[in-house]
Amino acid sequence: MKPTGIESLDKILGGGIPAGWFVAMRGGAGVGKTTLGVQFLLEGILKYHEPGLLVTFNEPLLALNAIMRNYGWDLLSLQQMGELTILDFSSTEMGIMQQASRLREASLDYITQKIIDAVRNIGVNRLVIDPLNTFSLLFRDLFEVRKELHRVIGILWEEKCTTLAVYESTGEIVQDTKYPQFSTEDFLAYGVIHLQYVSISSARERGIEILKMRGMHHSKRIHPFEITSRGIEIDVDNPILFS
Ligand SMILES: Nc1ncnc2c1ncn2[C@@H]1O[C@H](COP(=O)(O)OP(=O)(O)O)[C@@H](O)[C@H]1O
Ligand SMILES: [Mg+2]
């Protein structure tokens, strides 16, 4: 068990995430997935000297860096210091590649190999893939997604590289105890963290729920969280109560 370094998250996780685990982090648009992912990498670097790897599919590095600087986080300088490796696959070529099947297979192999090489050669301890959807889109069918993800998850486990795989799910707004829909990625992952919008009366809050952490005593509640100038802060002691 290793603390993520985000104290309030460690509390609801029941201590942290075991080294080498592949954990899906799902949620709707703007709920805070990228923020939490980058925060996880930064805490690793700053508190534990654990080198990180950020794989960005949607947001180009420069745009992402500009946004993250609002939290006082400077991805480019960490990259220059060699503490953070960034693989930017956000170029518009990706969209074109996805349409041509031959190119699609080539790009898929290229991307997977780049990630595995970085994990093996640089020895990163923490990986964030943001989002996994774009990676999964490159596969012909769900069977292929499952097979390849299973292989990659196995390598990450062997290399003891703890992974948060961001997954864009529909932005469901929980009004009662409605159960979320699970995807292939959720079933393959050792753990699932769900970020969601919660509507209570007329107000809308952000909530975080640990849906799954194999064999661990984690919180089973939805905890409200806020995004502040320091990143994500979870209210551990006051879970959301549904009437
Ligand atoms: N400095 C800040 N203070 C408060 N909230 C912020 C700040 N920066 C961003 N946010 C909030 O974070 C949201 C985006 O979070 P992000 O991690 O990019 O979400 P996702 O990756 O899930 O789409 C914004 O819509 C905004 O509400
Ligand atoms: Mg995002």
PDB file of C-alpha atoms and ligand atoms in Angstrom:
ATOM      1  CA  MET A   1       0.000   0.000   0.000  1.00  0.00           C
ATOM      2  CA  LYS A   2       1.441   3.350  -1.001  1.00  0.00           C
ATOM      3  CA  PRO A   3      -0.042   6.746  -0.176  1.00  0.00           C
ATOM      4  CA  THR A   4      -0.925   8.827  -3.218  1.00  0.00           C
ATOM      5  CA  GLY A   5       0.236  11.892  -1.268  1.00  0.00           C
ATOM      6  CA  ILE A   6      -3.173  13.549  -1.659  1.00  0.00           C
ATOM      7  CA  GLU A   7      -4.098  13.203   2.014  1.00  0.00           C
ATOM      8  CA  SER A   8      -7.872  13.380   1.749  1.00  0.00           C
ATOM      9  CA  LEU A   9      -7.841  10.878  -1.123  1.00  0.00           C
ATOM     10  CA  ASP A  10      -5.637   8.495   0.866  1.00  0.00           C
ATOM     11  CA  LYS A  11      -8.147   8.634   3.707  1.00  0.00           C
ATOM     12  CA  ILE A  12     -11.122   7.539   1.610  1.00  0.00           C
ATOM     13  CA  LEU A  13      -8.955   4.967  -0.220  1.00  0.00           C
ATOM     14  CA  GLY A  14      -8.087   3.354   3.101  1.00  0.00           C
ATOM     15  CA  GLY A  15      -4.399   4.328   2.925  1.00  0.00           C
ATOM     16  CA  GLY A  16      -3.512   4.690  -0.708  1.00  0.00           C
ATOM     17  CA  ILE A  17      -3.057   2.510  -3.785  1.00  0.00           C
ATOM     18  CA  PRO A  18      -0.841  -0.592  -3.824  1.00  0.00           C
ATOM     19  CA  ALA A  19       2.243  -0.144  -6.035  1.00  0.00           C
ATOM     20  CA  GLY A  20       1.702  -1.299  -9.605  1.00  0.00           C
ATOM     21  CA  TRP A  21      -2.065  -1.150  -9.564  1.00  0.00           C
ATOM     22  CA  PHE A  22      -4.031  -0.001 -12.575  1.00  0.00           C
ATOM     23  CA  VAL A  23      -6.901   2.168 -11.356  1.00  0.00           C
ATOM     24  CA  ALA A  24      -9.611   3.647 -13.573  1.00  0.00           C
ATOM     25  CA  MET A  25     -10.648   7.207 -12.748  1.00  0.00           C
ATOM     26  CA  ARG A  26     -13.915   7.964 -14.480  1.00  0.00           C
ATOM     27  CA  GLY A  27     -16.248  10.922 -14.697  1.00  0.00           C
ATOM     28  CA  GLY A  28     -17.997  13.451 -16.895  1.00  0.00           C
ATOM     29  CA  ALA A  29     -16.683  16.626 -18.561  1.00  0.00           C
ATOM     30  CA  GLY A  30     -15.088  19.227 -16.316  1.00  0.00           C
ATOM     31  CA  VAL A  31     -15.547  17.228 -13.131  1.00  0.00           C
ATOM     32  CA  GLY A  32     -11.823  17.284 -12.246  1.00  0.00           C
ATOM     33  CA  LYS A  33     -10.226  14.174 -13.748  1.00  0.00           C
ATOM     34  CA  THR A  34      -7.193  15.859 -15.316  1.00  0.00           C
ATOM     35  CA  THR A  35      -6.646  17.941 -12.186  1.00  0.00           C
ATOM     36  CA  LEU A  36      -6.647  14.883  -9.922  1.00  0.00           C
ATOM     37  CA  GLY A  37      -4.411  12.961 -12.337  1.00  0.00           C
ATOM     38  CA  VAL A  38      -1.780  15.693 -12.518  1.00  0.00           C
ATOM     39  CA  GLN A  39      -1.998  16.225  -8.753  1.00  0.00           C
ATOM     40  CA  PHE A  40      -1.286  12.507  -8.263  1.00  0.00           C
ATOM     41  CA  LEU A  41       1.848  12.778 -10.431  1.00  0.00           C
ATOM     42  CA  LEU A  42       3.050  15.944  -8.703  1.00  0.00           C
ATOM     43  CA  GLU A  43       2.616  14.583  -5.177  1.00  0.00           C
ATOM     44  CA  GLY A  44       4.651  11.543  -6.236  1.00  0.00           C
ATOM     45  CA  ILE A  45       7.478  13.725  -7.483  1.00  0.00           C
ATOM     46  CA  LEU A  46       7.461  16.280  -4.672  1.00  0.00           C
ATOM     47  CA  LYS A  47       6.809  14.034  -1.657  1.00  0.00           C
ATOM     48  CA  TYR A  48       8.331  10.705  -2.652  1.00  0.00           C
ATOM     49  CA  HIS A  49      10.754  11.459  -5.498  1.00  0.00           C
ATOM     50  CA  GLU A  50       8.809   9.069  -7.703  1.00  0.00           C
ATOM     51  CA  PRO A  51       9.268   9.923 -11.385  1.00  0.00           C
ATOM     52  CA  GLY A  52       5.995  10.280 -13.281  1.00  0.00           C
ATOM     53  CA  LEU A  53       4.699   9.765 -16.800  1.00  0.00           C
ATOM     54  CA  LEU A  54       1.801  11.723 -18.239  1.00  0.00           C
ATOM     55  CA  VAL A  55       0.229  10.471 -21.461  1.00  0.00           C
ATOM     56  CA  THR A  56      -2.057  13.134 -22.887  1.00  0.00           C
ATOM     57  CA  PHE A  57      -4.377  12.312 -25.772  1.00  0.00           C
ATOM     58  CA  ASN A  58      -6.782  15.239 -25.845  1.00  0.00           C
ATOM     59  CA  GLU A  59      -5.040  18.312 -24.542  1.00  0.00           C
ATOM     60  CA  PRO A  60      -1.792  19.452 -26.197  1.00  0.00           C
ATOM     61  CA  LEU A  61       1.027  19.825 -23.678  1.00  0.00           C
ATOM     62  CA  LEU A  62       1.331  23.601 -23.999  1.00  0.00           C
ATOM     63  CA  ALA A  63      -2.397  24.155 -23.461  1.00  0.00           C
ATOM     64  CA  LEU A  64      -2.418  21.720 -20.563  1.00  0.00           C
ATOM     65  CA  ASN A  65       0.596  23.394 -18.993  1.00  0.00           C
ATOM     66  CA  ALA A  66      -1.086  26.809 -19.219  1.00  0.00           C
ATOM     67  CA  ILE A  67      -4.150  25.477 -17.382  1.00  0.00           C
ATOM     68  CA  MET A  68      -2.141  23.610 -14.738  1.00  0.00           C
ATOM     69  CA  ARG A  69      -0.140  26.747 -13.979  1.00  0.00           C
ATOM     70  CA  ASN A  70      -3.344  28.141 -12.469  1.00  0.00           C
ATOM     71  CA  TYR A  71      -2.745  25.667  -9.661  1.00  0.00           C
ATOM     72  CA  GLY A  72       0.903  26.679  -9.510  1.00  0.00           C
ATOM     73  CA  TRP A  73       1.916  23.432 -11.200  1.00  0.00           C
ATOM     74  CA  ASP A  74       4.589  23.760 -13.869  1.00  0.00           C
ATOM     75  CA  LEU A  75       4.676  20.612 -15.981  1.00  0.00           C
ATOM     76  CA  LEU A  76       7.316  21.923 -18.373  1.00  0.00           C
ATOM     77  CA  SER A  77       9.851  22.706 -15.673  1.00  0.00           C
ATOM     78  CA  LEU A  78       9.329  19.278 -14.065  1.00  0.00           C
ATOM     79  CA  GLN A  79       9.832  17.804 -17.512  1.00  0.00           C
ATOM     80  CA  GLN A  80      13.064  19.756 -17.942  1.00  0.00           C
ATOM     81  CA  MET A  81      14.263  18.560 -14.541  1.00  0.00           C
ATOM     82  CA  GLY A  82      13.690  14.991 -15.718  1.00  0.00           C
ATOM     83  CA  GLU A  83      11.139  14.203 -12.999  1.00  0.00           C
ATOM     84  CA  LEU A  84       8.156  14.119 -15.316  1.00  0.00           C
ATOM     85  CA  THR A  85       7.983  12.487 -18.729  1.00  0.00           C
ATOM     86  CA  ILE A  86       5.204  13.632 -21.009  1.00  0.00           C
ATOM     87  CA  LEU A  87       3.960  11.789 -24.076  1.00  0.00           C
ATOM     88  CA  ASP A  88       1.750  14.122 -26.080  1.00  0.00           C
ATOM     89  CA  PHE A  89      -0.415  12.187 -28.547  1.00  0.00           C
ATOM     90  CA  SER A  90      -2.928  14.981 -28.907  1.00  0.00           C
ATOM     91  CA  SER A  91      -2.019  15.996 -32.455  1.00  0.00           C
ATOM     92  CA  THR A  92      -4.881  16.136 -34.915  1.00  0.00           C
ATOM     93  CA  GLU A  93      -3.123  13.429 -36.909  1.00  0.00           C
ATOM     94  CA  MET A  94      -4.517  10.991 -34.372  1.00  0.00           C
ATOM     95  CA  GLY A  95      -8.018  11.606 -35.668  1.00  0.00           C
ATOM     96  CA  ILE A  96      -6.921  10.922 -39.222  1.00  0.00           C
ATOM     97  CA  MET A  97      -5.003   7.824 -38.165  1.00  0.00           C
ATOM     98  CA  GLN A  98      -8.051   6.375 -36.481  1.00  0.00           C
ATOM     99  CA  GLN A  99      -9.925   6.380 -39.759  1.00  0.00           C
ATOM    100  CA  ALA A 100      -7.364   4.492 -41.793  1.00  0.00           C
ATOM    101  CA  SER A 101      -7.231   0.983 -40.391  1.00  0.00           C
ATOM    102  CA  ARG A 102      -3.684   0.151 -41.492  1.00  0.00           C
ATOM    103  CA  LEU A 103      -2.390   3.351 -40.020  1.00  0.00           C
ATOM    104  CA  ARG A 104      -4.535   2.746 -36.993  1.00  0.00           C
ATOM    105  CA  GLU A 105      -2.748  -0.479 -36.171  1.00  0.00           C
ATOM    106  CA  ALA A 106       0.624   1.167 -36.728  1.00  0.00           C
ATOM    107  CA  SER A 107      -0.251   4.063 -34.443  1.00  0.00           C
ATOM    108  CA  LEU A 108      -1.622   1.730 -31.786  1.00  0.00           C
ATOM    109  CA  ASP A 109       1.592  -0.302 -31.669  1.00  0.00           C
ATOM    110  CA  TYR A 110       3.613   2.880 -31.630  1.00  0.00           C
ATOM    111  CA  ILE A 111       1.665   4.391 -28.750  1.00  0.00           C
ATOM    112  CA  THR A 112       1.656   1.224 -26.635  1.00  0.00           C
ATOM    113  CA  GLN A 113       5.365   0.696 -27.197  1.00  0.00           C
ATOM    114  CA  LYS A 114       6.193   4.319 -26.333  1.00  0.00           C
ATOM    115  CA  ILE A 115       4.341   3.988 -23.029  1.00  0.00           C
ATOM    116  CA  ILE A 116       5.927   0.647 -22.154  1.00  0.00           C
ATOM    117  CA  ASP A 117       9.404   1.872 -23.130  1.00  0.00           C
ATOM    118  CA  ALA A 118       9.048   4.926 -20.892  1.00  0.00           C
ATOM    119  CA  VAL A 119       7.871   2.792 -17.973  1.00  0.00           C
ATOM    120  CA  ARG A 120      10.698   0.274 -18.413  1.00  0.00           C
ATOM    121  CA  ASN A 121      13.581   2.542 -19.398  1.00  0.00           C
ATOM    122  CA  ILE A 122      12.917   5.595 -17.271  1.00  0.00           C
ATOM    123  CA  GLY A 123      11.576   3.558 -14.376  1.00  0.00           C
ATOM    124  CA  VAL A 124       8.553   5.742 -13.708  1.00  0.00           C
ATOM    125  CA  ASN A 125       6.570   4.861 -10.581  1.00  0.00           C
ATOM    126  CA  ARG A 126       3.399   6.736 -11.512  1.00  0.00           C
ATOM    127  CA  LEU A 127       1.518   6.893 -14.785  1.00  0.00           C
ATOM    128  CA  VAL A 128      -1.532   8.865 -15.831  1.00  0.00           C
ATOM    129  CA  ILE A 129      -3.273   8.155 -19.137  1.00  0.00           C
ATOM    130  CA  ASP A 130      -5.667  10.981 -20.011  1.00  0.00           C
ATOM    131  CA  PRO A 131      -8.016   9.768 -21.335  1.00  0.00           C
ATOM    132  CA  LEU A 132      -7.992   6.045 -21.956  1.00  0.00           C
ATOM    133  CA  ASN A 133     -11.008   6.403 -24.286  1.00  0.00           C
ATOM    134  CA  THR A 134      -8.858   7.681 -27.129  1.00  0.00           C
ATOM    135  CA  PHE A 135      -6.516   4.710 -26.719  1.00  0.00           C
ATOM    136  CA  SER A 136      -9.449   2.269 -26.674  1.00  0.00           C
ATOM    137  CA  LEU A 137     -10.909   3.886 -29.806  1.00  0.00           C
ATOM    138  CA  LEU A 138      -7.908   2.709 -31.793  1.00  0.00           C
ATOM    139  CA  PHE A 139      -8.950  -0.926 -31.406  1.00  0.00           C
ATOM    140  CA  ARG A 140     -11.159  -2.722 -33.885  1.00  0.00           C
ATOM    141  CA  ASP A 141     -13.413  -4.269 -31.269  1.00  0.00           C
ATOM    142  CA  LEU A 142     -13.917  -4.755 -27.545  1.00  0.00           C
ATOM    143  CA  PHE A 143     -12.126  -8.099 -27.539  1.00  0.00           C
ATOM    144  CA  GLU A 144      -8.966  -6.412 -28.824  1.00  0.00           C
ATOM    145  CA  VAL A 145      -9.287  -3.645 -26.221  1.00  0.00           C
ATOM    146  CA  ARG A 146      -9.575  -6.244 -23.473  1.00  0.00           C
ATOM    147  CA  LYS A 147      -6.640  -8.325 -24.723  1.00  0.00           C
ATOM    148  CA  GLU A 148      -4.251  -5.408 -25.131  1.00  0.00           C
ATOM    149  CA  LEU A 149      -5.279  -3.628 -21.935  1.00  0.00           C
ATOM    150  CA  HIS A 150      -4.830  -6.864 -20.034  1.00  0.00           C
ATOM    151  CA  ARG A 151      -1.306  -7.184 -21.426  1.00  0.00           C
ATOM    152  CA  VAL A 152      -0.402  -3.566 -20.611  1.00  0.00           C
ATOM    153  CA  ILE A 153      -1.885  -3.833 -17.095  1.00  0.00           C
ATOM    154  CA  GLY A 154       0.303  -6.913 -16.532  1.00  0.00           C
ATOM    155  CA  ILE A 155       3.454  -5.061 -17.585  1.00  0.00           C
ATOM    156  CA  LEU A 156       2.603  -2.080 -15.350  1.00  0.00           C
ATOM    157  CA  TRP A 157       2.147  -4.474 -12.446  1.00  0.00           C
ATOM    158  CA  GLU A 158       5.511  -6.147 -13.102  1.00  0.00           C
ATOM    159  CA  GLU A 159       7.189  -2.759 -13.317  1.00  0.00           C
ATOM    160  CA  LYS A 160       5.420  -1.590 -10.121  1.00  0.00           C
ATOM    161  CA  CYS A 161       4.106   1.460 -11.959  1.00  0.00           C
ATOM    162  CA  THR A 162       0.928   2.724 -10.279  1.00  0.00           C
ATOM    163  CA  THR A 163      -1.500   3.970 -12.910  1.00  0.00           C
ATOM    164  CA  LEU A 164      -4.498   6.261 -12.945  1.00  0.00           C
ATOM    165  CA  ALA A 165      -6.323   5.735 -16.219  1.00  0.00           C
ATOM    166  CA  VAL A 166      -8.722   8.597 -16.823  1.00  0.00           C
ATOM    167  CA  TYR A 167     -11.945   7.480 -18.424  1.00  0.00           C
ATOM    168  CA  GLU A 168     -14.545   9.862 -19.802  1.00  0.00           C
ATOM    169  CA  SER A 169     -17.928   8.491 -18.891  1.00  0.00           C
ATOM    170  CA  THR A 170     -21.266  10.166 -19.448  1.00  0.00           C
ATOM    171  CA  GLY A 171     -21.638  13.013 -17.003  1.00  0.00           C
ATOM    172  CA  GLU A 172     -24.290  11.291 -14.980  1.00  0.00           C
ATOM    173  CA  ILE A 173     -25.737  13.409 -12.239  1.00  0.00           C
ATOM    174  CA  VAL A 174     -26.577  11.304  -9.242  1.00  0.00           C
ATOM    175  CA  GLN A 175     -29.834  12.219  -7.605  1.00  0.00           C
ATOM    176  CA  ASP A 176     -30.411   9.083  -5.625  1.00  0.00           C
ATOM    177  CA  THR A 177     -28.444   5.904  -5.140  1.00  0.00           C
ATOM    178  CA  LYS A 178     -28.624   5.062  -8.852  1.00  0.00           C
ATOM    179  CA  TYR A 179     -25.863   2.646  -9.732  1.00  0.00           C
ATOM    180  CA  PRO A 180     -23.346   3.741 -12.366  1.00  0.00           C
ATOM    181  CA  GLN A 181     -22.839   1.822 -15.601  1.00  0.00           C
ATOM    182  CA  PHE A 182     -19.571  -0.093 -15.765  1.00  0.00           C
ATOM    183  CA  SER A 183     -17.320  -0.403 -18.808  1.00  0.00           C
ATOM    184  CA  THR A 184     -14.677  -2.910 -19.904  1.00  0.00           C
ATOM    185  CA  GLU A 185     -11.988  -0.692 -18.422  1.00  0.00           C
ATOM    186  CA  ASP A 186     -13.725  -0.713 -15.030  1.00  0.00           C
ATOM    187  CA  PHE A 187     -13.855  -4.499 -14.966  1.00  0.00           C
ATOM    188  CA  LEU A 188     -10.184  -4.901 -15.906  1.00  0.00           C
ATOM    189  CA  ALA A 189      -8.942  -2.282 -13.435  1.00  0.00           C
ATOM    190  CA  TYR A 190      -7.936  -3.232  -9.871  1.00  0.00           C
ATOM    191  CA  GLY A 191      -9.766  -0.169  -8.654  1.00  0.00           C
ATOM    192  CA  VAL A 192     -12.296   2.381  -9.864  1.00  0.00           C
ATOM    193  CA  ILE A 193     -12.575   5.965  -8.671  1.00  0.00           C
ATOM    194  CA  HIS A 194     -15.701   7.785  -9.783  1.00  0.00           C
ATOM    195  CA  LEU A 195     -15.942  11.570  -9.986  1.00  0.00           C
ATOM    196  CA  GLN A 196     -19.457  12.845 -10.465  1.00  0.00           C
ATOM    197  CA  TYR A 197     -21.831  15.743 -10.217  1.00  0.00           C
ATOM    198  CA  VAL A 198     -24.335  15.296  -7.450  1.00  0.00           C
ATOM    199  CA  SER A 199     -27.608  17.222  -7.403  1.00  0.00           C
ATOM    200  CA  ILE A 200     -29.043  17.878  -3.993  1.00  0.00           C
ATOM    201  CA  SER A 201     -32.143  20.077  -3.917  1.00  0.00           C
ATOM    202  CA  SER A 202     -31.266  22.796  -6.395  1.00  0.00           C
ATOM    203  CA  ALA A 203     -27.528  22.817  -5.743  1.00  0.00           C
ATOM    204  CA  ARG A 204     -24.937  20.823  -7.635  1.00  0.00           C
ATOM    205  CA  GLU A 205     -21.777  19.582  -6.017  1.00  0.00           C
ATOM    206  CA  ARG A 206     -18.848  17.496  -7.093  1.00  0.00           C
ATOM    207  CA  GLY A 207     -18.590  14.108  -5.435  1.00  0.00           C
ATOM    208  CA  ILE A 208     -15.954  11.380  -5.365  1.00  0.00           C
ATOM    209  CA  GLU A 209     -16.691   7.720  -4.722  1.00  0.00           C
ATOM    210  CA  ILE A 210     -14.392   4.716  -4.553  1.00  0.00           C
ATOM    211  CA  LEU A 211     -16.403   2.146  -6.504  1.00  0.00           C
ATOM    212  CA  LYS A 212     -13.834  -0.601  -6.332  1.00  0.00           C
ATOM    213  CA  MET A 213     -10.452  -1.337  -4.713  1.00  0.00           C
ATOM    214  CA  ARG A 214      -9.815  -5.061  -4.709  1.00  0.00           C
ATOM    215  CA  GLY A 215      -9.415  -6.444  -1.219  1.00  0.00           C
ATOM    216  CA  MET A 216      -9.255  -3.065   0.504  1.00  0.00           C
ATOM    217  CA  HIS A 217     -11.275  -1.347   3.186  1.00  0.00           C
ATOM    218  CA  HIS A 218     -12.166   1.878   1.455  1.00  0.00           C
ATOM    219  CA  SER A 219     -14.958   4.358   2.027  1.00  0.00           C
ATOM    220  CA  LYS A 220     -18.247   3.280   0.456  1.00  0.00           C
ATOM    221  CA  ARG A 221     -19.710   6.793   0.534  1.00  0.00           C
ATOM    222  CA  ILE A 222     -19.839   9.657  -1.936  1.00  0.00           C
ATOM    223  CA  HIS A 223     -17.650  12.447  -0.543  1.00  0.00           C
ATOM    224  CA  PRO A 224     -18.048  16.037  -1.676  1.00  0.00           C
ATOM    225  CA  PHE A 225     -14.929  17.645  -3.094  1.00  0.00           C
ATOM    226  CA  GLU A 226     -13.917  21.063  -4.298  1.00  0.00           C
ATOM    227  CA  ILE A 227     -11.426  22.228  -6.841  1.00  0.00           C
ATOM    228  CA  THR A 228      -9.436  25.063  -5.294  1.00  0.00           C
ATOM    229  CA  SER A 229      -6.291  26.917  -6.284  1.00  0.00           C
ATOM    230  CA  ARG A 230      -4.362  24.008  -4.705  1.00  0.00           C
ATOM    231  CA  GLY A 231      -6.162  21.290  -6.616  1.00  0.00           C
ATOM    232  CA  ILE A 232      -8.687  18.778  -5.368  1.00  0.00           C
ATOM    233  CA  GLU A 233      -9.789  18.804  -1.730  1.00  0.00           C
ATOM    234  CA  ILE A 234     -12.120  16.084  -0.508  1.00  0.00           C
ATOM    235  CA  ASP A 235     -14.365  16.498   2.514  1.00  0.00           C
ATOM    236  CA  VAL A 236     -13.634  13.169   4.160  1.00  0.00           C
ATOM    237  CA  ASP A 237     -15.868  13.597   7.231  1.00  0.00           C
ATOM    238  CA  ASN A 238     -19.121  14.716   5.626  1.00  0.00           C
ATOM    239  CA  PRO A 239     -20.239  12.234   2.976  1.00  0.00           C
ATOM    240  CA  ILE A 240     -23.250  13.193   0.899  1.00  0.00           C
ATOM    241  CA  LEU A 241     -26.482  11.903   2.393  1.00  0.00           C
ATOM    242  CA  PHE A 242     -29.444  11.099   0.188  1.00  0.00           C
ATOM    243  CA  SER A 243     -32.893  11.568   1.623  1.00  0.00           C
TER     244      SER A 243
HETATM  245  N1  LIG B   1      -8.033  27.418 -10.006  1.00  0.00           N
HETATM  246  C1  LIG B   1      -9.245  26.838  -9.974  1.00  0.00           C
HETATM  247  N2  LIG B   1     -10.059  27.027  -8.913  1.00  0.00           N
HETATM  248  C2  LIG B   1     -11.253  26.440  -8.859  1.00  0.00           C
HETATM  249  N3  LIG B   1     -11.745  25.625  -9.799  1.00  0.00           N
HETATM  250  C3  LIG B   1     -11.000  25.404 -10.878  1.00  0.00           C
HETATM  251  C4  LIG B   1      -9.712  25.991 -11.020  1.00  0.00           C
HETATM  252  N4  LIG B   1      -9.202  25.582 -12.180  1.00  0.00           N
HETATM  253  C5  LIG B   1     -10.130  24.768 -12.741  1.00  0.00           C
HETATM  254  N5  LIG B   1     -11.200  24.664 -11.972  1.00  0.00           N
HETATM  255  C6  LIG B   1     -12.383  23.826 -12.242  1.00  0.00           C
HETATM  256  O1  LIG B   1     -11.926  22.597 -12.779  1.00  0.00           O
HETATM  257  C7  LIG B   1     -12.685  22.267 -13.915  1.00  0.00           C
HETATM  258  C8  LIG B   1     -11.874  21.477 -14.928  1.00  0.00           C
HETATM  259  O2  LIG B   1     -11.248  20.381 -14.299  1.00  0.00           O
HETATM  260  P1  LIG B   1     -10.519  19.255 -15.158  1.00  0.00           P
HETATM  261  O3  LIG B   1      -9.605  18.559 -14.221  1.00  0.00           O
HETATM  262  O4  LIG B   1      -9.929  19.807 -16.389  1.00  0.00           O
HETATM  263  O5  LIG B   1     -11.773  18.339 -15.527  1.00  0.00           O
HETATM  264  P2  LIG B   1     -11.874  17.054 -16.503  1.00  0.00           P
HETATM  265  O6  LIG B   1     -10.498  16.613 -16.815  1.00  0.00           O
HETATM  266  O7  LIG B   1     -12.672  16.074 -15.707  1.00  0.00           O
HETATM  267  O8  LIG B   1     -12.644  17.525 -17.700  1.00  0.00           O
HETATM  268  C9  LIG B   1     -13.134  23.574 -14.484  1.00  0.00           C
HETATM  269  O9  LIG B   1     -14.331  23.421 -15.222  1.00  0.00           O
HETATM  270  C10 LIG B   1     -13.319  24.436 -13.255  1.00  0.00           C
HETATM  271  O10 LIG B   1     -14.660  24.270 -12.758  1.00  0.00           O
HETATM  272 MG    MG B   2      -9.559  16.386 -18.687  1.00  0.00          MG
END
